[in-house]
Amino acid sequence: MNINIDQTIQELKQSNCASDTNFFQAVTEVLESIKPILDENGDYETHSIVKRIVTPDRVIKFKVAWVDDDNKVQINRGYRVQFDNTLGPYKGGLRFHPSVNEDILSFLAFEQIFKNALTGLSIGGAKGGSDFDPKGKSDMEVMRFCKSFMVELHRYIGARTDVPAGDIGVGAREIGYLYGAYKNMTSLYEGVLTGKQISFGGSNIRPEATGYGTVYFTQKLLEINDMPSLQDKVCLVSGCGNVATYTIEKLYHIGAVPVSCSDSRGVLHDKDGIDLELLKTIKKDRKNSLKLYTDRKKGATYTAVEDFKPEQNDLWDIPCFAAFPCATQNELKKQDAKNLQKNGCQVVAEGANMPCTPDAIDIFLGHDILFGPAKAANAGGVAVSEFEMSQNAAMQTWSREVVDKKLKETMNNICKQLHSTAKKYDLGQNYVQAANIAGFKKIADAMVALGV
Ligand code: NDP
């Protein structure tokens, strides 16, 4: 079966009527990757699997009207992109950030279907959110916004239909308000959202899961490729939100030395290792600048974004063994990848979604730098979200040890799956292609079996 990627993208553009840069970047990568397996199953063509897999089931858009602290009504846009539920209920986070639009959420939802397939769990893919910015809002404003958001969203979700979770700007506080609103409107105390606090149905290890999982995955990836472990190695981490914080924490657990973090305003470098408690204290208030850290730790340096050298992020020019981009999409570009390579970096694992640009990934793959793509490396978050759904369905609470063990097993299995797929299709260490092929096959075969 021949696949004309340009034509598929063109058709998609016409049906979408959008200039969806991030979405088409993600679609192009997947379509390029799966070429070798399209002839494996003759039914793929008859069932129009390629077209079906790149077309979202539905995109829900709604108005969110809410009242601010000055008693003025504010309006934001809300979205839920339910991309595909072939393997199970729609599952994927909610993002509250001014940059949120249909393009970003479509790309995230599309990536989510493959990521969820790789976990081996029964979950389909979705993503949602709003251009609302929780930064600088009072708790009461965030609560009123979440309630108004849920007034619309609750019509489309349910414990067996669509189960949102957190993402950028949506943490335990927002999930609490959203869940409270859902419960009040429906009278249902069901696992409709994950990332809840333990006292009302959350799972142990959910906050830690994405960061911990990324480190588990990377350790396994190194082991499976007969490379040195992360112990005693200098590691770079970007971001300082949920994923970055717990990546740093797990790196310490295994004896590695994480020396950096960042936010949208600048980069922090502490060659002695980031003081995680100090970082958490400073970032309790997200408005705080990372520069505050250097007041307490004299050896540390802070570089503001406006002082970066041209065309690069100074964070990625620090010598390291391993790099973990954990902030946001397209944050690590070609020059950054060249800097990592020049400084001897041996492994890069994506904690964030699509943080590395395609030309940066080409540099890694072309220079034998082991690369763990987001779909695989950061799947720990959604895996533990599914564990939360299972616990809610059975009205149980699993211990930290049980959840952590299952998380580690899941990440190891994803890694082994990628390795065996790479072997089978002679892909060398191209785990980007291996992840896309393994995820695509699971969904495509199930689509064929289910019919239309
Ligand atoms: P958070 O909102 O907790 O943290 C995001 C962090 O990234 C903040 O420190 C933010 O800084 C920083 N950031 C945002 N934009 C930039 C930028 N342009 N340059 C540098 N730093 C930036 O989000 P999460 O940690 O939850 O999510 C991070 C990434 O991981 C996202 O790509 C998300 O989709 C992905 N992910 C998250 C999962 C989860 O379980 N939370 C699961 C799987 C993937 P600032 O405060 O200044 O904005």
Coordinates of N, CA and C in Angstrom, one line a residue, residues 48-227:
S48 N -9.5 1.8 5.1 CA -9.0 3.3 5.2 C -8.4 3.6 6.5
I49 N -7.5 2.7 7.0 CA -7.0 2.9 8.4 C -6.2 4.2 8.5
V50 N -5.4 4.5 7.5 CA -4.5 5.7 7.7 C -5.4 6.9 7.8
K51 N -6.4 7.1 6.9 CA -7.2 8.3 7.0 C -8.0 8.3 8.3
R52 N -8.5 7.1 8.7 CA -9.3 7.1 10.0 C -8.4 7.4 11.2
I53 N -7.2 7.0 11.2 CA -6.4 7.2 12.4 C -5.9 8.6 12.5
V54 N -5.8 9.4 11.4 CA -5.4 10.8 11.5 C -6.6 11.8 11.7
T55 N -7.8 11.2 11.7 CA -8.9 12.1 11.8 C -9.6 12.0 13.1
P56 N -9.7 13.0 13.9 CA -10.3 12.9 15.2 C -11.8 12.5 15.2
D57 N -12.2 11.7 16.2 CA -13.6 11.4 16.2 C -14.5 12.6 16.3
R58 N -14.1 13.5 17.2 CA -14.8 14.8 17.3 C -14.0 15.8 18.0
V59 N -14.3 17.1 17.7 CA -13.6 18.2 18.4 C -14.7 19.0 19.0
I60 N -14.8 19.1 20.3 CA -15.8 19.8 21.0 C -15.3 21.2 21.4
K61 N -16.0 22.3 21.0 CA -15.5 23.6 21.4 C -16.7 24.3 22.2
F62 N -16.3 25.0 23.2 CA -17.4 25.7 23.9 C -16.9 27.0 24.6
K63 N -17.9 27.8 24.9 CA -17.6 29.1 25.6 C -17.6 28.8 27.1
V64 N -16.6 29.4 27.8 CA -16.6 29.3 29.3 C -16.8 30.8 29.8
A65 N -17.9 31.1 30.4 CA -18.2 32.4 31.0 C -18.0 32.2 32.5
W66 N -17.2 33.0 33.1 CA -17.0 32.9 34.6 C -16.8 34.3 35.2
V67 N -16.9 34.4 36.5 CA -16.9 35.7 37.2 C -15.6 35.9 37.9
D68 N -14.9 37.0 37.7 CA -13.6 37.2 38.3 C -13.9 37.9 39.7
D69 N -12.8 38.2 40.4 CA -12.9 38.8 41.7 C -13.4 40.2 41.8
D70 N -13.5 40.9 40.6 CA -14.1 42.2 40.5 C -15.6 42.1 40.1
N71 N -16.1 40.9 40.2 CA -17.5 40.6 39.8 C -17.7 41.0 38.3
K72 N -16.7 40.8 37.5 CA -16.9 41.1 36.1 C -16.9 39.7 35.4
V73 N -17.7 39.6 34.3 CA -17.8 38.3 33.6 C -16.6 38.2 32.6
Q74 N -15.9 37.1 32.6 CA -14.8 36.9 31.7 C -15.2 35.7 30.8
I75 N -14.7 35.8 29.6 CA -15.0 34.7 28.6 C -13.7 34.0 28.2
N76 N -13.7 32.7 28.2 CA -12.6 31.9 27.6 C -13.1 30.8 26.7
R77 N -12.2 30.2 25.9 CA -12.6 29.1 25.0 C -12.3 27.8 25.7
G78 N -13.2 26.8 25.7 CA -12.9 25.5 26.2 C -12.9 24.5 25.0
Y79 N -12.2 23.4 25.2 CA -12.1 22.4 24.1 C -12.0 21.0 24.7
R80 N -12.5 20.0 24.0 CA -12.1 18.6 24.2 C -12.0 17.9 22.8
V81 N -10.8 17.4 22.6 CA -10.6 16.7 21.3 C -10.6 15.2 21.6
Q82 N -11.7 14.5 21.3 CA -11.8 13.1 21.5 C -11.3 12.4 20.2
F83 N -10.1 12.0 20.3 CA -9.4 11.6 19.0 C -9.8 10.2 18.6
D84 N -9.7 9.2 19.5 CA -10.0 7.8 19.1 C -10.2 7.0 20.4
N85 N -11.3 6.2 20.3 CA -11.6 5.3 21.4 C -11.7 3.8 21.0
T86 N -10.8 3.5 20.1 CA -10.8 2.1 19.6 C -10.3 1.2 20.7
L87 N -9.4 1.6 21.5 CA -8.8 0.7 22.5 C -9.5 0.8 23.9
G88 N -10.3 1.8 24.1 CA -10.9 2.0 25.4 C -11.5 3.4 25.5
P89 N -12.0 3.8 26.7 CA -12.5 5.2 26.9 C -11.5 6.2 26.5
Y90 N -11.9 7.4 26.0 CA -11.0 8.5 25.7 C -10.3 8.8 27.0
K91 N -9.0 9.1 26.9 CA -8.2 9.4 28.1 C -7.1 10.4 27.7
G92 N -6.9 11.4 28.4 CA -5.9 12.4 28.2 C -6.1 13.7 29.0
G93 N -5.1 14.5 29.2 CA -5.2 15.6 30.1 C -5.9 16.8 29.6
L94 N -6.1 17.7 30.6 CA -6.6 19.1 30.3 C -5.5 20.1 30.5
R95 N -5.4 21.0 29.6 CA -4.3 22.0 29.7 C -5.0 23.4 29.8
F96 N -4.6 24.2 30.8 CA -5.0 25.6 31.0 C -3.8 26.4 30.7
H97 N -3.8 27.1 29.6 CA -2.6 28.0 29.3 C -3.1 28.9 28.2
P98 N -2.6 30.2 28.2 CA -3.0 31.1 27.1 C -2.7 30.6 25.7
S99 N -1.7 29.7 25.5 CA -1.4 29.3 24.2 C -2.3 28.2 23.7
V100 N -3.2 27.7 24.5 CA -4.1 26.6 24.1 C -5.0 27.0 22.9
N101 N -5.0 26.1 21.9 CA -5.9 26.3 20.7 C -6.2 24.9 20.2
E102 N -7.0 24.9 19.1 CA -7.4 23.6 18.5 C -6.2 22.8 18.0
D103 N -5.2 23.5 17.4 CA -4.0 22.9 16.8 C -3.2 22.2 17.9
I104 N -2.9 22.9 19.0 CA -2.1 22.3 20.1 C -2.8 21.0 20.6
L105 N -4.1 21.2 20.9 CA -4.8 20.1 21.5 C -5.0 18.9 20.5
S106 N -5.1 19.2 19.2 CA -5.3 18.1 18.3 C -4.0 17.3 18.2
F107 N -2.8 18.0 18.2 CA -1.5 17.3 18.2 C -1.4 16.5 19.4
L108 N -1.7 17.1 20.6 CA -1.6 16.3 21.8 C -2.5 15.1 21.9
A109 N -3.7 15.3 21.4 CA -4.7 14.2 21.4 C -4.2 13.0 20.5
F110 N -3.7 13.5 19.3 CA -3.2 12.5 18.3 C -2.0 11.7 18.9
E111 N -1.1 12.4 19.5 CA 0.0 11.7 20.2 C -0.4 10.7 21.3
Q112 N -1.5 11.2 22.0 CA -2.0 10.4 23.1 C -2.5 9.0 22.7
I113 N -3.1 8.9 21.5 CA -3.7 7.6 21.1 C -2.6 6.6 21.0
F114 N -1.4 7.0 20.5 CA -0.3 6.0 20.3 C 0.4 5.7 21.7
K115 N 0.5 6.8 22.5 CA 1.1 6.6 23.8 C 0.3 5.7 24.6
N116 N -1.1 5.9 24.6 CA -1.9 5.0 25.4 C -1.9 3.6 24.9
A117 N -1.8 3.4 23.6 CA -1.7 2.1 23.0 C -0.4 1.4 23.5
L118 N 0.7 2.1 23.6 CA 1.9 1.5 24.0 C 1.9 1.0 25.5
T119 N 1.0 1.6 26.3 CA 1.0 1.2 27.7 C 0.4 -0.3 27.8
G120 N -0.3 -0.7 26.8 CA -0.9 -2.0 26.8 C -2.2 -2.0 27.6
L121 N -2.7 -0.8 28.0 CA -3.9 -0.7 28.8 C -5.1 -0.3 27.9
S122 N -6.3 -0.5 28.5 CA -7.5 -0.3 27.6 C -7.9 1.2 27.7
I123 N -7.2 2.0 27.0 CA -7.5 3.4 26.9 C -7.3 4.0 25.6
G124 N -8.3 4.8 25.1 CA -8.2 5.6 23.9 C -7.5 6.9 24.2
G125 N -7.6 7.8 23.2 CA -6.8 9.1 23.3 C -7.6 10.3 23.2
A126 N -7.4 11.3 24.0 CA -8.1 12.6 23.9 C -7.2 13.7 24.6
K127 N -7.6 14.9 24.4 CA -6.9 16.0 25.1 C -7.9 17.2 25.1
G128 N -7.7 18.0 26.1 CA -8.7 19.2 26.2 C -8.0 20.3 27.0
G129 N -8.8 21.3 27.2 CA -8.3 22.5 27.9 C -8.9 23.8 27.6
S130 N -8.2 24.8 27.9 CA -8.7 26.2 27.7 C -7.6 27.2 27.6
D131 N -7.8 28.3 27.0 CA -6.8 29.4 26.9 C -6.9 30.2 28.2
F132 N -7.6 29.7 29.2 CA -7.6 30.4 30.6 C -6.2 30.2 31.2
D133 N -5.7 31.3 31.8 CA -4.3 31.2 32.5 C -4.5 31.3 34.0
P134 N -4.3 30.1 34.7 CA -4.5 30.1 36.1 C -3.4 31.0 36.8
K135 N -2.3 31.3 36.1 CA -1.2 32.1 36.8 C -1.8 33.5 37.1
G136 N -1.6 33.9 38.4 CA -2.0 35.2 38.8 C -3.5 35.3 39.2
K137 N -4.2 34.2 39.1 CA -5.6 34.2 39.5 C -5.7 33.8 41.0
S138 N -6.7 34.2 41.6 CA -6.9 33.8 43.0 C -7.5 32.4 43.0
D139 N -7.5 31.7 44.2 CA -8.1 30.4 44.3 C -9.6 30.4 43.9
M140 N -10.3 31.5 44.3 CA -11.7 31.6 44.1 C -12.0 31.8 42.6
E141 N -11.1 32.5 41.9 CA -11.3 32.7 40.5 C -11.1 31.4 39.7
V142 N -10.0 30.6 40.2 CA -9.7 29.3 39.5 C -10.9 28.4 39.8
M143 N -11.5 28.4 41.0 CA -12.6 27.6 41.3 C -13.8 27.9 40.4
R144 N -14.1 29.2 40.3 CA -15.3 29.6 39.5 C -15.1 29.3 38.0
F145 N -13.8 29.4 37.6 CA -13.5 29.1 36.2 C -13.8 27.6 36.0
C146 N -13.2 26.7 36.9 CA -13.3 25.3 36.8 C -14.8 24.9 36.8
K147 N -15.6 25.5 37.6 CA -17.0 25.1 37.7 C -17.7 25.4 36.3
S148 N -17.4 26.6 35.8 CA -18.0 27.0 34.5 C -17.6 26.1 33.4
F149 N -16.3 25.7 33.4 CA -15.7 24.8 32.4 C -16.4 23.5 32.5
M150 N -16.7 23.0 33.7 CA -17.3 21.7 33.8 C -18.8 21.7 33.5
V151 N -19.4 22.9 33.6 CA -20.8 23.0 33.2 C -21.0 22.5 31.8
E152 N -20.0 22.9 31.0 CA -20.1 22.5 29.6 C -19.5 21.0 29.4
L153 N -18.3 20.8 30.0 CA -17.6 19.5 29.7 C -18.4 18.3 30.2
H154 N -19.1 18.4 31.3 CA -19.7 17.2 31.9 C -20.6 16.5 30.9
R155 N -21.2 17.2 29.9 CA -22.1 16.5 28.9 C -21.3 15.5 28.1
Y156 N -20.0 15.6 28.0 CA -19.3 14.7 27.1 C -18.4 13.7 27.7
I157 N -18.3 13.7 29.1 CA -17.4 12.8 29.7 C -18.1 11.8 30.6
G158 N -17.4 10.8 31.1 CA -18.0 9.8 32.0 C -16.9 8.7 32.3
A159 N -17.1 8.0 33.4 CA -16.1 7.0 33.8 C -15.8 6.0 32.7
R160 N -16.8 5.7 31.8 CA -16.5 4.7 30.8 C -16.6 5.3 29.4
T161 N -16.6 6.7 29.4 CA -16.7 7.4 28.1 C -15.4 8.2 27.8
D162 N -15.1 9.0 28.7 CA -14.0 9.9 28.5 C -13.5 10.4 29.9
V163 N -12.2 10.2 30.2 CA -11.7 10.4 31.6 C -10.5 11.4 31.5
P164 N -10.8 12.7 31.6 CA -9.7 13.7 31.6 C -8.8 13.6 32.8
A165 N -7.6 14.2 32.7 CA -6.6 14.3 33.8 C -6.0 15.7 33.7
G166 N -4.9 15.9 34.4 CA -4.2 17.2 34.4 C -3.2 17.3 33.3
D167 N -2.7 18.5 33.1 CA -1.6 18.7 32.2 C -1.0 20.1 32.6
I168 N -0.4 20.8 31.7 CA 0.1 22.2 32.0 C -1.0 23.0 32.6
G169 N -0.8 23.6 33.8 CA -1.8 24.5 34.4 C -2.9 23.8 35.1
V170 N -3.0 22.5 35.0 CA -4.1 21.7 35.7 C -3.4 20.7 36.6
G171 N -3.4 21.1 37.9 CA -2.8 20.2 38.9 C -3.9 19.8 39.9
A172 N -3.5 19.3 41.1 CA -4.4 18.8 42.0 C -5.5 19.8 42.4
R173 N -5.2 21.1 42.5 CA -6.2 22.1 42.9 C -7.3 22.1 41.8
E174 N -6.9 22.2 40.5 CA -7.9 22.4 39.5 C -8.7 21.1 39.3
I175 N -8.0 19.9 39.4 CA -8.8 18.6 39.3 C -9.8 18.6 40.5
G176 N -9.4 19.0 41.7 CA -10.4 19.0 42.8 C -11.6 19.8 42.5
Y177 N -11.4 21.0 42.0 CA -12.6 21.9 41.7 C -13.4 21.3 40.5
L178 N -12.7 20.8 39.5 CA -13.4 20.2 38.4 C -14.3 19.0 38.8
Y179 N -13.7 18.1 39.7 CA -14.4 16.9 40.1 C -15.5 17.3 41.0
G180 N -15.3 18.3 41.9 CA -16.4 18.8 42.7 C -17.6 19.3 41.9
A181 N -17.3 20.0 40.8 CA -18.4 20.5 40.0 C -19.1 19.4 39.3
Y182 N -18.3 18.4 38.8 CA -19.0 17.2 38.1 C -19.9 16.5 39.1
K183 N -19.4 16.3 40.3 CA -20.2 15.5 41.3 C -21.4 16.3 41.6
N184 N -21.3 17.6 41.8 CA -22.5 18.4 42.1 C -23.6 18.3 41.0
M185 N -23.1 18.3 39.8 CA -24.0 18.4 38.6 C -24.7 17.1 38.3
T186 N -23.9 16.0 38.6 CA -24.4 14.7 38.1 C -24.8 13.7 39.2
S187 N -24.5 14.1 40.5 CA -24.7 13.2 41.6 C -23.9 11.9 41.5
L188 N -22.9 11.9 40.6 CA -22.1 10.6 40.5 C -20.7 10.8 41.1
Y189 N -20.4 9.8 42.0 CA -19.1 9.8 42.6 C -18.3 8.7 41.8
E190 N -17.9 9.0 40.6 CA -17.2 8.0 39.8 C -15.9 8.5 39.3
G191 N -15.1 7.6 38.8 CA -13.8 7.9 38.3 C -13.7 8.6 37.0
V192 N -14.3 9.8 37.0 CA -14.4 10.5 35.7 C -13.2 11.4 35.4
L193 N -12.5 11.7 36.5 CA -11.2 12.5 36.3 C -10.1 11.8 37.1
T194 N -8.9 11.8 36.6 CA -7.8 11.3 37.3 C -6.8 12.4 37.7
G195 N -6.0 12.0 38.8 CA -5.2 13.1 39.3 C -5.8 13.7 40.5
K196 N -6.9 13.0 41.1 CA -7.6 13.5 42.2 C -6.8 13.3 43.5
Q197 N -7.1 14.0 44.5 CA -6.4 13.8 45.8 C -6.9 12.5 46.4
I198 N -5.9 11.9 47.2 CA -6.2 10.5 47.7 C -7.5 10.4 48.4
S199 N -7.8 11.5 49.2 CA -9.0 11.4 50.1 C -10.3 11.3 49.3
F200 N -10.3 11.7 48.0 CA -11.6 11.5 47.3 C -11.3 10.7 46.0
G201 N -10.5 9.6 46.1 CA -10.4 8.7 45.0 C -9.2 8.7 44.1
G202 N -8.2 9.6 44.6 CA -6.9 9.6 43.8 C -6.1 8.4 44.0
S203 N -5.0 8.3 43.2 CA -4.1 7.2 43.3 C -2.8 7.6 43.9
N204 N -2.2 6.8 44.7 CA -0.9 7.0 45.1 C 0.0 7.1 43.9
I205 N 1.1 7.9 44.0 CA 2.1 8.0 42.9 C 1.6 8.7 41.6
R206 N 0.3 9.1 41.5 CA -0.1 9.8 40.3 C 0.7 11.1 40.1
P207 N 0.9 12.0 41.1 CA 1.6 13.2 40.8 C 3.0 12.9 40.4
E208 N 3.6 11.8 40.9 CA 5.0 11.5 40.6 C 5.2 10.7 39.3
A209 N 4.1 10.2 38.8 CA 4.2 9.1 37.8 C 4.9 9.5 36.5
T210 N 4.6 10.6 35.9 CA 5.2 10.9 34.6 C 6.8 11.1 34.8
G211 N 7.2 11.8 35.8 CA 8.6 12.0 36.0 C 9.3 10.7 36.4
Y212 N 8.7 10.0 37.3 CA 9.4 8.7 37.7 C 9.4 7.8 36.5
G213 N 8.3 7.7 35.8 CA 8.2 6.8 34.7 C 9.3 7.1 33.6
T214 N 9.5 8.4 33.4 CA 10.5 8.8 32.4 C 11.9 8.3 32.8
V215 N 12.2 8.4 34.1 CA 13.5 7.9 34.5 C 13.6 6.4 34.5
Y216 N 12.5 5.7 34.9 CA 12.5 4.2 34.8 C 12.7 3.8 33.3
F217 N 12.0 4.5 32.4 CA 12.1 4.1 31.0 C 13.6 4.3 30.5
T218 N 14.2 5.4 30.9 CA 15.5 5.7 30.4 C 16.6 4.7 31.0
Q219 N 16.4 4.4 32.2 CA 17.3 3.3 32.8 C 17.2 2.0 32.0
K220 N 16.0 1.6 31.7 CA 15.8 0.4 30.9 C 16.4 0.5 29.5
L221 N 16.2 1.7 28.9 CA 16.7 1.9 27.6 C 18.2 1.8 27.5
L222 N 18.8 2.3 28.6 CA 20.3 2.2 28.6 C 20.7 0.8 28.9
E223 N 20.0 0.1 29.8 CA 20.4 -1.3 30.1 C 20.2 -2.2 28.9
I224 N 19.1 -2.0 28.1 CA 18.8 -2.9 27.0 C 19.9 -2.6 25.9
N225 N 20.5 -1.4 25.9 CA 21.5 -1.1 24.9 C 22.9 -1.3 25.4
D226 N 23.1 -2.0 26.5 CA 24.4 -2.2 27.1 C 25.2 -0.9 27.4
M227 N 24.5 0.1 27.8 CA 25.2 1.4 28.1 C 25.2 1.6 29.6

